[in-house]
Structure formats: C-alpha cells, structure tokens
C-alpha cells in the first residue's frame, strides 16, 4: 500500500534563489579557509577548489563575519606587493590580504554567483575591534562603506579603473553590522538603540553612493536570550528598534541562526555523540525545531515591517563544532535537509540564508573541506553532508513554492517553475522505507537525485563520494524512498 504526496495547484510565494548562500570569512589560525583556496604562486583561485565550487553552485557568497568588524576594504585592492597582511583579531594569526574585492569578483564571475559584502560598522561600537593595540585604528565609518560601494559600482570610479577593472562590479547586496548584539559583556558593542541610530547613518551614506543597492541591517540581540523571550511570547526588541529607525530604506534585517546549543545538547559536544547514535539523532531533530522556532520568533517580530530576513550565518553550534566528526555524519545531513525544507516553507519572509561556513581545511561545519596540501594530485576537496544537501536542493528548486503534504515521517517542500514540479523529500525514519505515490500522471517524466546512508556513516578523504547523489528516472509515479533518505525530484 503506497501513501501519497499531494501538491496544491495554488502558488504560495516566490522563492529567493539566495536561500542556499555560502558564507566566506578568513579564519587564519582557526582554519586557513580563504588562504587554502588561493594559489599564491599563480595569483588565482586553486583550480581544484574552483571545480568543486562549480558543483556546489552557490547562488551567493557573503564576505565578512567577525572579520568585518576590523576590516578595511581598501587595504586589499590594488598592486599585490603593496598589500599588507593584517592581524585577524577574532581568529588569531595574520590574513594575507591577497584575496580582496577584485578576487572575490573574479570568483563570482567564474561561478555565476552574486556577492554580499559586509561593511565595517564602526567596529560594532567595540573598542576591542576598533583599537586593539596602540597606534592601530581598525574602525570603519559610513563614508568608508560608501566609498567601497563606489569602488564596486560607480562606472567612473578611477581607483577601480587604475586597478585594471574598467567595468563596474555591480554588487547589489550589502550588510551593515555583524553580530552587533552578541556577547555584549565581552565586546561592549552598540546596544539596540545605538545600533538603530548608526544603521540610519550608514544606510543614508551607502544609499547616496548607489540608490539601487539592497541593504541589510543587523536585528538580533544576545544569542542566549531569544528562546526565553520567544517562549514567553515576547518580541525581538533589536529587530523592532532597527526596523522602526530605518523604515523602508533598508530591505533586509539579519540574524544568525546558530542552534543546538545549551545543556540539553551536551551529548552532541565533542565526541560524545558516538556513545548513543539514536539519542544523537533525536537531539539533532530537536535542534532543527529550535532552528524553526527562531525563524518564527523573527517572523513575529517583523510583523508590520517591510523587511525580509537574511540569515547570513547559520548552523548547528554545539561545542566542538570545528573539529567534531559529527558534522561529517549522515545523521547531520538528514537534520540539515529538514532545515532546508523549513527555509523553503518560510520563503515568503526569508530572502537570504545559509547552513554552513563556506570552505576550509579544518572546521567541520564547512560546506567544502579543502585537504591540506591541496595542490597534491591525490588530495581532492570534498563536500560535507551539508554541502551535498545545499548543492542538491539549490540545483533542483522551482521559482514558486506550493503547498504539499506527505506520509508520516516524510518531510516535504514543493516548488514549481513553468511546467516543472520540484519535490524535496526527507525520510526521517531510519528503520523503514516509504513507498509513495507522486503527483504525476502516466508518461510524465520523473527524475530523482537521491542520497541515503546509515546514520553513522561519515565522509572523509578516503571516501569523499559517499554522499554524492544517485541520479535515475522512475518508470512510474511510485517512488520507494530508502530509510534515512534525501531526494530531489523533478516532474515534467
């Protein structure tokens, strides 16, 4: 007996192509990240890195993170011999500055992707970022942010032209502020009122530089307080404060959806997860519920405001995330696949989102792992489960969301473009297959891209293709989904 997938013929909302954005931040001593992807001998992106990024096909790459709080963009443009390495205040060590605006633009051209740049927002109001040592001034201003936009987008910008780029880069997406409301006791950042007031100043200057840009302001307070406020029916005062201040002059409001944190998730920290994989899987699904609740918290807080949401960082964030093998396991892939469906179901409000850091050779919450000595022939980059899922769903997604229902234990999102229907299915049952009837008539072409594995399977350099999708066509509209399976389905 098969169960049915049913799909409404009414369009729900348009889906942003930026739901599966990748977030790039130089991590220096913590993870060589950007430096690991750059070929210093030939001044280019590592070819093997480019090859795997083409497969990932990120629709957007964000440049910034905590790094943005002490970054001066003008230090990383122009002749390479004049670029001075800078202290990476958040992640220790030095960043070479050999990758800057122009190099990011070149990568975006190769990949056919959009860029999102995070400006230095007066170091988030923190002297820790702005004045880290005597004689050092890392504070960014509104005029500096506006000059960066002019460098990128003004057809007549002479500085960019002197660097060999006659045509403008036309970068439309810019973020003001990064985690401004987080860890106030450590960084002494702007409070929510100062954040709102300063956001108005930056929006004005950046809008004057290019009226066509889409601007994102920061709208979230201390990370540890959201859940209590949400459960008490309270709203996000950071979101409301900044949205009231900027009115309709900024299009998006940002927050970072880090989840799976706290005493409840101690079992997931470090290598504890290996002790009881059933408990591990259960807790991961609880973390996904937190991910969904946090979006709902922002939805409630944005009611009555015109802004959409930009989740410019987001992933499981339990202790040990940078070196824990849990992030390499298939149970993590299943949890992230459900998060993807949640993003699509909330696509009326969410315009930009990510579920991973971009790439590097150490952090396990990267989408792409770049092995050490990547130039060696046998060393090949590979996807973490989250990279496999994001690349799969992003490549097979329609323009408009539609309502869908599925059998028990199957999580579904559906979308369409023209005469093509797309289904994203997750079989959350790790014990039983699910035989189902798809919404297709006779002789309709049905293509499936499927990933399935044991919950405790892990990807590594010795088995880099373990979570590569299997592609096939169905002979009928009956699909038997494997246990712990993820599928993207196209129905013509």
Short mmCIF file of C-alpha atoms in Angstrom, two decimals:
data_model
loop_
_atom_site.label_atom_id
_atom_site.label_comp_id
_atom_site.label_asym_id
_atom_site.label_seq_id
_atom_site.Cartn_x
_atom_site.Cartn_y
_atom_site.Cartn_z
CA UNK A 1 0.00 0.00 0.00
CA UNK A 2 1.52 3.32 -1.05
CA UNK A 3 0.87 6.69 0.51
CA UNK A 4 0.51 9.86 -1.49
CA UNK A 5 2.39 13.09 -1.93
CA UNK A 6 -0.24 15.74 -2.69
CA UNK A 7 0.52 19.17 -4.11
CA UNK A 8 -1.73 22.21 -4.37
CA UNK A 9 -2.17 23.95 -7.71
CA UNK A 10 -2.01 27.35 -5.96
CA UNK A 11 1.28 29.24 -5.78
CA UNK A 12 2.28 30.23 -2.21
CA UNK A 13 5.19 32.64 -2.61
CA UNK A 14 8.18 33.31 -4.80
CA UNK A 15 11.35 31.59 -3.62
CA UNK A 16 14.57 33.56 -3.43
CA UNK A 17 17.49 31.98 -5.24
CA UNK A 18 19.66 33.02 -2.27
CA UNK A 19 18.28 30.51 0.25
CA UNK A 20 21.47 28.46 -0.07
CA UNK A 21 24.08 31.20 0.17
CA UNK A 22 27.67 30.43 1.24
CA UNK A 23 29.45 32.47 3.92
CA UNK A 24 33.16 33.20 3.44
CA UNK A 25 35.32 34.60 6.22
CA UNK A 26 39.13 34.44 6.55
CA UNK A 27 39.78 32.32 9.67
CA UNK A 28 43.61 32.45 9.80
CA UNK A 29 44.89 30.21 12.61
CA UNK A 30 41.47 28.65 13.25
CA UNK A 31 41.10 27.37 9.67
CA UNK A 32 43.08 28.53 6.66
CA UNK A 33 39.76 28.83 4.76
CA UNK A 34 40.24 31.55 2.10
CA UNK A 35 44.03 31.20 2.10
CA UNK A 36 43.66 27.44 1.49
CA UNK A 37 41.62 28.18 -1.63
CA UNK A 38 44.10 30.69 -3.08
CA UNK A 39 47.05 29.76 -5.33
CA UNK A 40 49.79 32.13 -4.18
CA UNK A 41 52.28 31.07 -6.85
CA UNK A 42 49.98 31.95 -9.74
CA UNK A 43 47.71 34.56 -8.11
CA UNK A 44 44.50 32.70 -8.82
CA UNK A 45 41.90 30.54 -7.11
CA UNK A 46 43.04 26.92 -6.70
CA UNK A 47 41.71 25.05 -9.78
CA UNK A 48 40.51 22.03 -7.78
CA UNK A 49 38.71 24.37 -5.41
CA UNK A 50 37.03 26.10 -8.35
CA UNK A 51 35.97 22.73 -9.77
CA UNK A 52 34.16 21.65 -6.60
CA UNK A 53 32.63 25.11 -6.11
CA UNK A 54 31.14 24.84 -9.59
CA UNK A 55 29.41 21.65 -8.43
CA UNK A 56 28.19 23.39 -5.29
CA UNK A 57 26.98 26.31 -7.46
CA UNK A 58 26.37 28.76 -4.60
CA UNK A 59 23.84 31.40 -5.67
CA UNK A 60 25.52 33.96 -3.38
CA UNK A 61 28.78 34.33 -1.46
CA UNK A 62 28.90 36.57 1.60
CA UNK A 63 32.20 38.22 2.56
CA UNK A 64 32.55 39.29 6.16
CA UNK A 65 31.68 37.82 9.53
CA UNK A 66 33.51 38.94 12.68
CA UNK A 67 36.43 39.69 10.37
CA UNK A 68 34.39 42.62 9.00
CA UNK A 69 34.47 44.34 12.40
CA UNK A 70 38.12 45.27 11.87
CA UNK A 71 38.44 45.09 8.07
CA UNK A 72 39.42 48.00 5.82
CA UNK A 73 38.49 47.02 2.26
CA UNK A 74 40.97 49.44 0.65
CA UNK A 75 43.92 47.52 2.13
CA UNK A 76 43.10 44.53 -0.10
CA UNK A 77 42.83 46.15 -3.53
CA UNK A 78 45.47 47.29 -5.98
CA UNK A 79 49.03 46.00 -6.53
CA UNK A 80 49.74 42.82 -4.58
CA UNK A 81 53.16 43.93 -3.45
CA UNK A 82 51.59 46.87 -1.64
CA UNK A 83 49.01 44.81 0.25
CA UNK A 84 49.99 44.41 3.88
CA UNK A 85 48.88 41.36 5.91
CA UNK A 86 46.61 42.24 8.81
CA UNK A 87 46.03 40.78 12.25
CA UNK A 88 42.95 38.59 12.35
CA UNK A 89 41.67 39.77 15.71
CA UNK A 90 38.91 37.18 16.02
CA UNK A 91 40.69 34.05 14.78
CA UNK A 92 44.34 34.86 15.59
CA UNK A 93 47.26 34.95 13.20
CA UNK A 94 47.50 37.00 10.02
CA UNK A 95 45.40 37.34 6.89
CA UNK A 96 47.47 37.96 3.76
CA UNK A 97 45.01 40.36 2.07
CA UNK A 98 45.86 38.75 -1.27
CA UNK A 99 42.16 37.98 -1.61
CA UNK A 100 40.08 41.13 -1.63
CA UNK A 101 37.22 42.70 -3.53
CA UNK A 102 38.59 42.09 -7.03
CA UNK A 103 39.49 38.47 -6.35
CA UNK A 104 36.04 37.81 -4.94
CA UNK A 105 34.52 39.42 -8.01
CA UNK A 106 36.60 37.12 -10.23
CA UNK A 107 35.39 34.06 -8.32
CA UNK A 108 31.80 35.27 -8.58
CA UNK A 109 32.20 35.63 -12.35
CA UNK A 110 33.58 32.10 -12.67
CA UNK A 111 30.75 30.62 -10.60
CA UNK A 112 27.97 32.86 -11.93
CA UNK A 113 27.12 33.92 -8.40
CA UNK A 114 26.12 37.09 -6.55
CA UNK A 115 28.25 38.75 -3.86
CA UNK A 116 27.10 40.07 -0.48
CA UNK A 117 29.63 42.35 1.23
CA UNK A 118 29.63 43.05 4.98
CA UNK A 119 30.92 46.52 5.81
CA UNK A 120 32.87 47.57 8.90
CA UNK A 121 30.07 49.02 11.04
CA UNK A 122 32.20 51.26 13.26
CA UNK A 123 33.63 48.00 14.67
CA UNK A 124 30.14 47.26 16.06
CA UNK A 125 30.81 50.04 18.60
CA UNK A 126 33.55 47.97 20.26
CA UNK A 127 36.97 49.32 21.19
CA UNK A 128 38.14 45.70 21.23
CA UNK A 129 37.79 45.63 17.43
CA UNK A 130 38.48 49.30 16.73
CA UNK A 131 41.64 49.94 18.76
CA UNK A 132 43.24 46.56 19.51
CA UNK A 133 46.73 47.91 20.15
CA UNK A 134 48.43 51.31 20.49
CA UNK A 135 48.58 53.04 17.13
CA UNK A 136 46.09 50.67 15.47
CA UNK A 137 42.79 52.06 14.16
CA UNK A 138 40.52 49.39 12.66
CA UNK A 139 37.26 51.33 12.97
CA UNK A 140 35.17 51.61 9.82
CA UNK A 141 32.95 54.56 9.01
CA UNK A 142 29.84 55.20 6.95
CA UNK A 143 31.91 57.12 4.40
CA UNK A 144 34.32 54.18 4.09
CA UNK A 145 31.37 51.88 3.41
CA UNK A 146 30.02 54.29 0.81
CA UNK A 147 33.44 54.51 -0.86
CA UNK A 148 33.53 50.72 -1.11
CA UNK A 149 30.19 50.77 -2.94
CA UNK A 150 31.51 53.46 -5.27
CA UNK A 151 34.63 51.41 -5.95
CA UNK A 152 32.46 48.44 -6.91
CA UNK A 153 29.51 50.05 -8.65
CA UNK A 154 30.36 53.52 -9.98
CA UNK A 155 31.08 53.17 -13.71
CA UNK A 156 33.50 56.12 -13.48
CA UNK A 157 35.39 55.10 -10.33
CA UNK A 158 39.00 55.97 -11.10
CA UNK A 159 40.56 53.86 -8.35
CA UNK A 160 38.96 50.66 -9.63
CA UNK A 161 39.92 51.55 -13.19
CA UNK A 162 43.52 52.10 -12.11
CA UNK A 163 43.47 48.53 -10.79
CA UNK A 164 42.56 47.19 -14.22
CA UNK A 165 38.77 46.96 -14.00
CA UNK A 166 37.12 49.32 -16.44
CA UNK A 167 33.62 47.93 -15.92
CA UNK A 168 31.78 48.15 -12.57
CA UNK A 169 31.21 45.05 -10.45
CA UNK A 170 27.55 45.94 -9.77
CA UNK A 171 27.42 44.35 -6.31
CA UNK A 172 23.86 44.84 -5.12
CA UNK A 173 23.78 43.23 -1.67
CA UNK A 174 25.49 44.83 1.36
CA UNK A 175 25.24 44.08 5.07
CA UNK A 176 25.61 46.68 7.84
CA UNK A 177 26.72 45.12 11.12
CA UNK A 178 27.73 41.59 12.05
CA UNK A 179 26.61 40.04 15.34
CA UNK A 180 26.40 43.54 16.81
CA UNK A 181 24.07 42.37 19.56
CA UNK A 182 26.01 39.23 20.53
CA UNK A 183 28.35 38.88 23.54
CA UNK A 184 27.88 42.44 24.86
CA UNK A 185 29.66 41.55 28.11
CA UNK A 186 32.81 40.66 26.13
CA UNK A 187 32.89 43.15 23.27
CA UNK A 188 30.83 46.06 24.70
CA UNK A 189 29.20 46.60 21.30
CA UNK A 190 26.45 49.04 20.40
CA UNK A 191 23.21 48.48 22.28
CA UNK A 192 19.98 48.14 20.30
CA UNK A 193 19.31 51.90 20.30
CA UNK A 194 22.84 52.76 19.14
CA UNK A 195 22.67 50.03 16.51
CA UNK A 196 19.45 51.54 15.14
CA UNK A 197 20.78 55.09 15.17
CA UNK A 198 24.06 54.18 13.49
CA UNK A 199 22.26 52.00 10.94
CA UNK A 200 20.35 55.05 9.73
CA UNK A 201 23.64 56.89 9.21
CA UNK A 202 25.18 54.04 7.24
CA UNK A 203 22.06 53.46 5.15
CA UNK A 204 21.98 57.13 4.15
CA UNK A 205 25.64 57.22 3.10
CA UNK A 206 25.52 53.90 1.25
CA UNK A 207 22.25 54.73 -0.49
CA UNK A 208 23.77 58.01 -1.70
CA UNK A 209 26.67 56.04 -3.19
CA UNK A 210 24.28 53.79 -5.12
CA UNK A 211 20.49 54.08 -4.72
CA UNK A 212 19.95 50.64 -6.29
CA UNK A 213 21.72 48.53 -3.64
CA UNK A 214 19.81 46.18 -1.32
CA UNK A 215 20.83 46.85 2.26
CA UNK A 216 20.72 44.53 5.27
CA UNK A 217 20.77 45.91 8.82
CA UNK A 218 21.53 43.97 11.99
CA UNK A 219 18.50 42.99 14.07
CA UNK A 220 19.28 40.49 16.83
CA UNK A 221 20.21 40.71 20.50
CA UNK A 222 22.20 38.38 22.76
CA UNK A 223 22.04 34.85 21.41
CA UNK A 224 21.24 33.25 24.76
CA UNK A 225 18.03 35.22 25.37
CA UNK A 226 15.97 34.56 22.26
CA UNK A 227 14.40 31.26 23.33
CA UNK A 228 13.10 32.51 26.68
CA UNK A 229 11.65 35.60 25.03
CA UNK A 230 10.06 33.51 22.30
CA UNK A 231 8.51 31.05 24.77
CA UNK A 232 7.17 33.99 26.80
CA UNK A 233 5.52 35.49 23.72
CA UNK A 234 7.90 38.47 23.66
CA UNK A 235 9.29 40.04 20.51
CA UNK A 236 12.85 40.78 19.42
CA UNK A 237 13.47 44.35 20.57
CA UNK A 238 16.64 44.60 18.42
CA UNK A 239 14.62 43.81 15.30
CA UNK A 240 11.86 46.23 16.14
CA UNK A 241 14.24 49.03 17.11
CA UNK A 242 16.29 48.94 13.91
CA UNK A 243 13.26 48.47 11.63
CA UNK A 244 11.48 51.43 13.21
CA UNK A 245 14.61 53.53 12.69
CA UNK A 246 15.35 52.69 9.04
CA UNK A 247 11.74 52.48 7.83
CA UNK A 248 11.70 51.27 4.23
CA UNK A 249 15.23 52.48 3.47
CA UNK A 250 16.73 49.02 4.15
CA UNK A 251 15.34 45.89 2.56
CA UNK A 252 16.51 43.16 4.93
CA UNK A 253 17.25 42.51 8.59
CA UNK A 254 19.92 39.99 9.59
CA UNK A 255 20.28 37.49 12.38
CA UNK A 256 22.46 34.40 12.80
CA UNK A 257 20.58 31.17 13.40
CA UNK A 258 23.04 29.11 15.46
CA UNK A 259 21.24 26.21 17.11
CA UNK A 260 21.77 23.01 19.07
CA UNK A 261 23.32 24.98 21.93
CA UNK A 262 22.99 24.56 25.69
CA UNK A 263 22.77 21.98 28.45
CA UNK A 264 20.18 19.94 26.58
CA UNK A 265 22.69 19.25 23.80
CA UNK A 266 25.72 18.23 25.90
CA UNK A 267 25.52 14.75 24.36
CA UNK A 268 26.35 16.29 20.94
CA UNK A 269 29.51 18.04 22.08
CA UNK A 270 32.97 16.87 21.05
CA UNK A 271 32.84 13.07 20.50
CA UNK A 272 30.05 12.32 22.98
CA UNK A 273 27.68 11.76 20.07
CA UNK A 274 29.24 8.36 19.30
CA UNK A 275 28.04 6.85 22.60
CA UNK A 276 24.37 6.63 21.58
CA UNK A 277 23.54 7.39 17.97
CA UNK A 278 19.78 7.10 18.45
CA UNK A 279 19.98 9.83 21.10
CA UNK A 280 22.25 11.84 18.84
CA UNK A 281 19.74 11.72 16.00
CA UNK A 282 16.85 12.63 18.31
CA UNK A 283 18.72 15.65 19.66
CA UNK A 284 19.65 16.81 16.16
CA UNK A 285 15.96 16.86 15.25
CA UNK A 286 15.25 18.82 18.45
CA UNK A 287 17.87 21.31 17.28
CA UNK A 288 16.06 21.61 13.95
CA UNK A 289 12.93 22.57 15.91
CA UNK A 290 14.96 25.37 17.56
CA UNK A 291 16.05 26.49 14.09
CA UNK A 292 12.41 26.71 13.00
CA UNK A 293 11.28 28.44 16.21
CA UNK A 294 13.94 31.11 15.79
CA UNK A 295 12.64 31.94 12.32
CA UNK A 296 9.13 32.17 13.79
CA UNK A 297 10.47 34.49 16.52
CA UNK A 298 11.78 36.81 13.79
CA UNK A 299 8.54 36.48 11.83
CA UNK A 300 6.51 37.63 14.81
CA UNK A 301 8.95 40.48 15.49
CA UNK A 302 8.85 41.71 11.88
CA UNK A 303 5.06 41.84 11.67
CA UNK A 304 4.08 45.22 10.26
CA UNK A 305 7.57 45.98 8.91
CA UNK A 306 8.57 45.74 5.22
CA UNK A 307 11.90 43.97 5.76
CA UNK A 308 12.68 40.41 4.80
CA UNK A 309 15.08 38.12 6.67
CA UNK A 310 18.75 37.48 5.92
CA UNK A 311 20.17 34.52 7.88
CA UNK A 312 23.73 35.43 6.94
CA UNK A 313 25.22 32.76 9.21
CA UNK A 314 23.57 29.62 10.47
CA UNK A 315 24.40 26.08 11.52
CA UNK A 316 24.49 23.72 14.48
CA UNK A 317 26.76 25.34 17.05
CA UNK A 318 27.43 22.90 19.86
CA UNK A 319 30.90 22.88 21.45
CA UNK A 320 33.50 21.09 19.37
CA UNK A 321 31.86 22.11 16.12
CA UNK A 322 35.18 22.96 14.48
CA UNK A 323 36.76 19.56 14.99
CA UNK A 324 33.83 17.24 15.81
CA UNK A 325 33.25 14.43 13.36
CA UNK A 326 29.50 14.64 13.97
CA UNK A 327 29.37 17.21 11.17
CA UNK A 328 30.71 14.59 8.76
CA UNK A 329 27.99 12.05 9.58
CA UNK A 330 24.83 11.34 7.61
CA UNK A 331 22.54 11.95 10.59
CA UNK A 332 23.72 15.58 10.41
CA UNK A 333 22.90 15.56 6.68
CA UNK A 334 19.32 14.47 7.40
CA UNK A 335 18.89 17.20 10.02
CA UNK A 336 20.19 19.84 7.63
CA UNK A 337 17.91 18.56 4.83
CA UNK A 338 14.92 19.24 7.06
CA UNK A 339 16.32 22.73 7.79
CA UNK A 340 16.42 23.32 4.03
CA UNK A 341 12.73 22.46 3.72
CA UNK A 342 11.97 24.82 6.61
CA UNK A 343 13.75 27.63 4.75
CA UNK A 344 11.70 26.97 1.62
CA UNK A 345 8.43 26.83 3.56
CA UNK A 346 9.35 30.22 5.06
CA UNK A 347 10.47 31.62 1.72
CA UNK A 348 7.84 34.34 1.83
CA UNK A 349 9.97 36.02 4.51
CA UNK A 350 13.47 34.57 4.17
CA UNK A 351 15.41 36.02 1.22
CA UNK A 352 18.97 35.03 2.16
CA UNK A 353 20.10 32.03 4.22
CA UNK A 354 22.93 29.59 4.77
CA UNK A 355 23.51 26.43 6.79
CA UNK A 356 27.31 26.26 6.72
CA UNK A 357 30.56 28.11 6.58
CA UNK A 358 31.94 28.05 3.06
CA UNK A 359 35.22 26.16 2.76
CA UNK A 360 38.43 25.38 4.59
CA UNK A 361 40.65 22.55 5.78
CA UNK A 362 39.78 22.33 9.47
CA UNK A 363 36.29 23.38 10.53
CA UNK A 364 33.81 20.54 10.19
CA UNK A 365 30.88 22.92 9.74
CA UNK A 366 32.24 23.97 6.35
CA UNK A 367 30.27 23.03 3.24
CA UNK A 368 33.53 22.09 1.48
CA UNK A 369 36.66 20.56 3.01
CA UNK A 370 39.94 21.52 1.32
CA UNK A 371 42.53 18.94 2.40
CA UNK A 372 45.98 20.12 3.45
CA UNK A 373 48.43 20.31 0.53
CA UNK A 374 45.52 20.66 -1.86
CA UNK A 375 47.99 21.05 -4.77
CA UNK A 376 48.98 17.38 -4.49
CA UNK A 377 47.28 15.30 -7.16
CA UNK A 378 45.73 12.80 -4.75
CA UNK A 379 44.33 15.47 -2.43
CA UNK A 380 40.81 16.28 -3.57
CA UNK A 381 38.30 18.66 -1.95
CA UNK A 382 35.01 17.10 -0.91
CA UNK A 383 31.58 18.03 0.41
CA UNK A 384 30.48 17.71 3.98
CA UNK A 385 26.87 16.38 4.22
CA UNK A 386 25.52 19.93 4.50
CA UNK A 387 27.35 20.87 1.28
CA UNK A 388 25.90 17.85 -0.52
CA UNK A 389 22.37 18.78 0.59
CA UNK A 390 22.62 22.51 -0.14
CA UNK A 391 24.08 21.88 -3.57
CA UNK A 392 21.42 19.27 -4.37
CA UNK A 393 18.40 21.32 -3.29
CA UNK A 394 19.71 24.59 -4.73
CA UNK A 395 20.23 22.96 -8.14
CA UNK A 396 16.71 21.47 -8.26
CA UNK A 397 14.33 24.11 -6.95
CA UNK A 398 11.49 25.98 -8.58
CA UNK A 399 10.66 29.66 -8.71
CA UNK A 400 7.46 29.46 -6.65
CA UNK A 401 6.63 27.45 -3.53
CA UNK A 402 3.48 25.34 -3.49
CA UNK A 403 1.72 23.58 -0.61
CA UNK A 404 2.48 19.88 -0.25
CA UNK A 405 1.55 17.07 2.13
CA UNK A 406 3.40 13.82 2.64
CA UNK A 407 3.15 10.50 4.51
CA UNK A 408 4.25 10.26 8.13
CA UNK A 409 8.00 10.64 8.67
CA UNK A 410 8.45 12.28 5.25
CA UNK A 411 9.33 15.96 5.41
CA UNK A 412 8.48 17.74 2.16
CA UNK A 413 8.76 21.05 0.41
CA UNK A 414 7.50 21.64 -3.12
CA UNK A 415 8.07 24.29 -5.77
CA UNK A 416 7.46 24.84 -9.45
CA UNK A 417 8.76 26.65 -12.49
CA UNK A 418 6.63 26.69 -15.61
CA UNK A 419 5.54 23.10 -16.29
CA UNK A 420 8.08 21.54 -13.93
CA UNK A 421 7.37 20.48 -10.34
CA UNK A 422 10.16 20.04 -7.77
CA UNK A 423 9.91 17.97 -4.59
CA UNK A 424 12.44 17.95 -1.77
CA UNK A 425 11.84 14.87 0.39
CA UNK A 426 13.48 13.75 3.63
CA UNK A 427 12.73 10.30 5.08
CA UNK A 428 13.31 10.92 8.79
CA UNK A 429 12.67 7.25 9.56
CA UNK A 430 15.99 5.44 9.91
CA UNK A 431 14.34 1.98 10.04
CA UNK A 432 11.68 1.85 7.32
CA UNK A 433 11.46 2.63 3.63
CA UNK A 434 8.46 4.63 2.43
CA UNK A 435 6.59 3.68 -0.73
CA UNK A 436 4.63 6.65 -2.04
CA UNK A 437 2.63 7.83 -5.00
CA UNK A 438 3.97 11.01 -6.59
CA UNK A 439 1.69 13.70 -8.08
CA UNK A 440 2.27 12.72 -11.71
CA UNK A 441 0.17 11.23 -14.42
CA UNK A 442 1.03 8.44 -16.83
CA UNK A 443 4.02 9.02 -19.11
CA UNK A 444 5.21 12.05 -17.18
CA UNK A 445 8.98 12.19 -16.87
CA UNK A 446 10.18 11.84 -13.26
CA UNK A 447 13.88 12.34 -12.42
CA UNK A 448 15.28 11.58 -8.97
CA UNK A 449 18.51 12.61 -7.27
CA UNK A 450 18.81 10.55 -4.10
CA UNK A 451 21.20 10.29 -1.14
CA UNK A 452 20.81 7.62 1.52
CA UNK A 453 23.14 6.05 4.04
CA UNK A 454 23.40 4.73 7.57
CA UNK A 455 23.04 7.46 10.20
CA UNK A 456 26.58 6.92 11.47
CA UNK A 457 28.25 6.93 8.03
CA UNK A 458 30.93 9.61 7.78
CA UNK A 459 32.59 11.30 4.82
CA UNK A 460 36.36 11.78 4.74
CA UNK A 461 39.29 11.92 2.32
CA UNK A 462 39.24 8.15 1.93
CA UNK A 463 35.57 8.09 0.92
CA UNK A 464 34.77 11.56 -0.46
CA UNK A 465 31.85 10.50 -2.68
CA UNK A 466 29.87 8.61 -0.04
CA UNK A 467 27.11 11.24 -0.05
CA UNK A 468 27.10 12.00 -3.78
CA UNK A 469 23.53 11.93 -5.18
CA UNK A 470 22.43 8.92 -7.24
CA UNK A 471 20.54 10.03 -10.35
CA UNK A 472 17.86 7.93 -12.06
CA UNK A 473 14.43 8.10 -13.72
CA UNK A 474 11.29 6.42 -12.39
CA UNK A 475 9.33 4.11 -14.66
CA UNK A 476 6.06 5.05 -12.92
CA UNK A 477 4.82 7.56 -10.37
CA UNK A 478 5.54 5.18 -7.49
CA UNK A 479 8.70 6.01 -5.57
CA UNK A 480 10.13 3.87 -2.79
CA UNK A 481 12.25 6.13 -0.62
CA UNK A 482 15.05 4.45 1.32
CA UNK A 483 15.50 4.73 5.07
CA UNK A 484 17.26 7.91 6.17
CA UNK A 485 17.00 9.15 2.60
CA UNK A 486 17.01 12.58 0.98
CA UNK A 487 15.72 13.18 -2.55
CA UNK A 488 15.26 16.00 -5.01
CA UNK A 489 12.63 15.06 -7.61
CA UNK A 490 11.73 16.82 -10.85
CA UNK A 491 8.40 16.03 -12.51
CA UNK A 492 7.91 17.35 -16.04
#
